């Protein structure tokens, strides 16, 4: 679908790119030479953390995918946003105090301190592959498809251009450049989406007309258990498995809170992203429902967002909407690049050679460039595969989350958990989950053999949870090797910050009221 731009749209789009580069490069020169490119000197404030987590999460496929869910199923997709606060609360009051107390710079270092080198090595490999393929390669591929369909150009051109723009300021400025551009890009995404919702309501005839013309079942958050795609059982049992890993143990997401100025700033940052989650279904899912009301005869779920943009956005705002899509893409790519270079430089390289800080920073910059090149190659490989590999990788990650969720939960909640049980779950469970996930995605042995991937994820989580408990109980109890930098859940002071308790309590009340209202 080609979008007809006029000169005003090109001015808006060009201004966005210019401001982005100015922010990315200008801010690099404000810090001292040799500044920490991996964690920004651990100096991030709460609002920087919240906005950077928001923009990393709000990738191009969220804009497109959530509008598609809204078009085909309604508000059920809001569960993936409105249930996230529970796991952000876990990150804030359970995982983050542990991480900061341990002094880790990357998530794999948690396993090194807690369970030893073999578990550490596993998570290094997994983190690098997942960032390169799932975050970076898939984001570039999805963005290439999107931009090429908008402008009618070859898919390779936008892949290369987006990678070059994101790499330019990420390699030189590191995490601080990523965070500062994330704030700007978050505002672009939010403002553009709000305009789209406003124009949609105006076209429909107001809020009352919108509600009247929308099927009643579209306003339900929980669908019946016999719903094939989004039953309430699958969401309640399966979503938490992936959410624990995504929000509490994924390097690309958690790196932002690891860079917090202190525990208080990190915890308030997680509260801020949880508050932003309240509005995300409104600005991302509602446009899809509006598209169903207005254009269901000509639109499809997979192009609902683009149809709304092309049909409703006037010139100027049209350029802003495309800028929002590009902003979501660039931020996902830049966050992925910085996460890759952090794990590679601080975790993988020390396994083979020691480096001082200056050498680490220099290598980190080159690794960022190298990761971008590999990401482009992965995206081009996806483009020539003839298959929808983006959905494939997302499905595999959802299935592969159970062993990681089990290990991280056990690692902070049970002191007796030992390296043998963890390695069994990581290596054995990881292999099992990958094989089952591949069979599920490829419909082997036949379509319909496997349960919904969310339910499958829950079953695997339950099975591996039992495995880790049994191996721990029946293996020889070894002397605790925790260093004085680590602790377990029972030793954490979870409720020291009274203001934090009040804010999380208010947020919980709001979420409960939303679920009562929509059900």
mmCIF file of N, CA and C in Angstrom, residues 41 45 59 69 82-83 167 191 203 224 272 276 290 293 300 344 380 389-390 394 425 444 502:
data_model
loop_
_atom_site.group_PDB
_atom_site.id
_atom_site.type_symbol
_atom_site.label_atom_id
_atom_site.label_comp_id
_atom_site.label_asym_id
_atom_site.label_seq_id
_atom_site.Cartn_x
_atom_site.Cartn_y
_atom_site.Cartn_z
ATOM 1 N N UNK A 41 27.074 4.920 33.023
ATOM 2 C CA UNK A 41 27.585 5.366 34.314
ATOM 3 C C UNK A 41 26.622 5.148 35.460
ATOM 4 N N UNK A 45 17.736 8.500 35.603
ATOM 5 C CA UNK A 45 16.622 8.895 36.469
ATOM 6 C C UNK A 45 15.389 8.046 36.125
ATOM 7 N N UNK A 59 7.627 -1.566 19.879
ATOM 8 C CA UNK A 59 8.227 -1.710 18.563
ATOM 9 C C UNK A 59 7.198 -1.601 17.460
ATOM 10 N N UNK A 69 -5.032 -7.089 16.320
ATOM 11 C CA UNK A 69 -5.837 -7.775 17.332
ATOM 12 C C UNK A 69 -7.124 -6.997 17.603
ATOM 13 N N UNK A 82 -2.176 -4.683 30.293
ATOM 14 C CA UNK A 82 -2.720 -4.404 31.616
ATOM 15 C C UNK A 82 -2.359 -5.453 32.670
ATOM 16 N N UNK A 83 -1.899 -6.628 32.240
ATOM 17 C CA UNK A 83 -1.390 -7.603 33.204
ATOM 18 C C UNK A 83 0.097 -7.427 33.462
ATOM 19 N N UNK A 167 22.740 2.576 14.393
ATOM 20 C CA UNK A 167 24.132 2.283 14.750
ATOM 21 C C UNK A 167 24.941 3.553 14.952
ATOM 22 N N UNK A 191 2.136 10.906 20.777
ATOM 23 C CA UNK A 191 1.408 12.028 20.162
ATOM 24 C C UNK A 191 0.740 11.588 18.865
ATOM 25 N N UNK A 203 -14.355 10.717 12.893
ATOM 26 C CA UNK A 203 -14.896 10.102 11.669
ATOM 27 C C UNK A 203 -16.112 9.234 11.974
ATOM 28 N N UNK A 224 -14.275 -16.480 26.077
ATOM 29 C CA UNK A 224 -14.631 -17.818 26.569
ATOM 30 C C UNK A 224 -13.487 -18.819 26.393
ATOM 31 N N UNK A 272 6.663 4.031 36.533
ATOM 32 C CA UNK A 272 6.323 4.922 35.431
ATOM 33 C C UNK A 272 5.935 4.136 34.177
ATOM 34 N N UNK A 276 2.352 4.031 32.144
ATOM 35 C CA UNK A 276 2.231 4.196 30.698
ATOM 36 C C UNK A 276 1.481 3.021 30.072
ATOM 37 N N UNK A 290 -11.507 0.789 15.728
ATOM 38 C CA UNK A 290 -12.074 1.839 14.868
ATOM 39 C C UNK A 290 -11.991 1.472 13.400
ATOM 40 N N UNK A 293 -14.810 -0.777 12.592
ATOM 41 C CA UNK A 293 -16.069 -0.043 12.487
ATOM 42 C C UNK A 293 -16.158 0.724 11.173
ATOM 43 N N UNK A 300 -7.958 -5.356 6.427
ATOM 44 C CA UNK A 300 -7.685 -6.654 7.055
ATOM 45 C C UNK A 300 -6.986 -6.400 8.384
ATOM 46 N N UNK A 344 28.185 -9.095 24.984
ATOM 47 C CA UNK A 344 29.359 -9.604 24.270
ATOM 48 C C UNK A 344 30.649 -9.111 24.924
ATOM 49 N N UNK A 380 17.826 -9.810 6.001
ATOM 50 C CA UNK A 380 17.801 -10.134 4.573
ATOM 51 C C UNK A 380 17.532 -11.623 4.383
ATOM 52 N N UNK A 389 9.146 -15.656 9.266
ATOM 53 C CA UNK A 389 10.051 -16.025 10.338
ATOM 54 C C UNK A 389 9.912 -15.126 11.558
ATOM 55 N N UNK A 390 9.302 -13.962 11.383
ATOM 56 C CA UNK A 390 9.100 -13.118 12.571
ATOM 57 C C UNK A 390 8.174 -13.823 13.558
ATOM 58 N N UNK A 394 9.089 -15.366 17.357
ATOM 59 C CA UNK A 394 8.304 -14.971 18.528
ATOM 60 C C UNK A 394 7.680 -16.182 19.196
ATOM 61 N N UNK A 425 17.724 -27.871 34.075
ATOM 62 C CA UNK A 425 16.576 -27.157 33.515
ATOM 63 C C UNK A 425 16.993 -26.302 32.327
ATOM 64 N N UNK A 444 3.851 -29.972 13.463
ATOM 65 C CA UNK A 444 4.269 -31.362 13.395
ATOM 66 C C UNK A 444 3.833 -32.086 14.679
ATOM 67 N N UNK A 502 2.356 2.963 48.218
ATOM 68 C CA UNK A 502 1.125 3.711 47.927
ATOM 69 C C UNK A 502 0.874 3.772 46.425
#
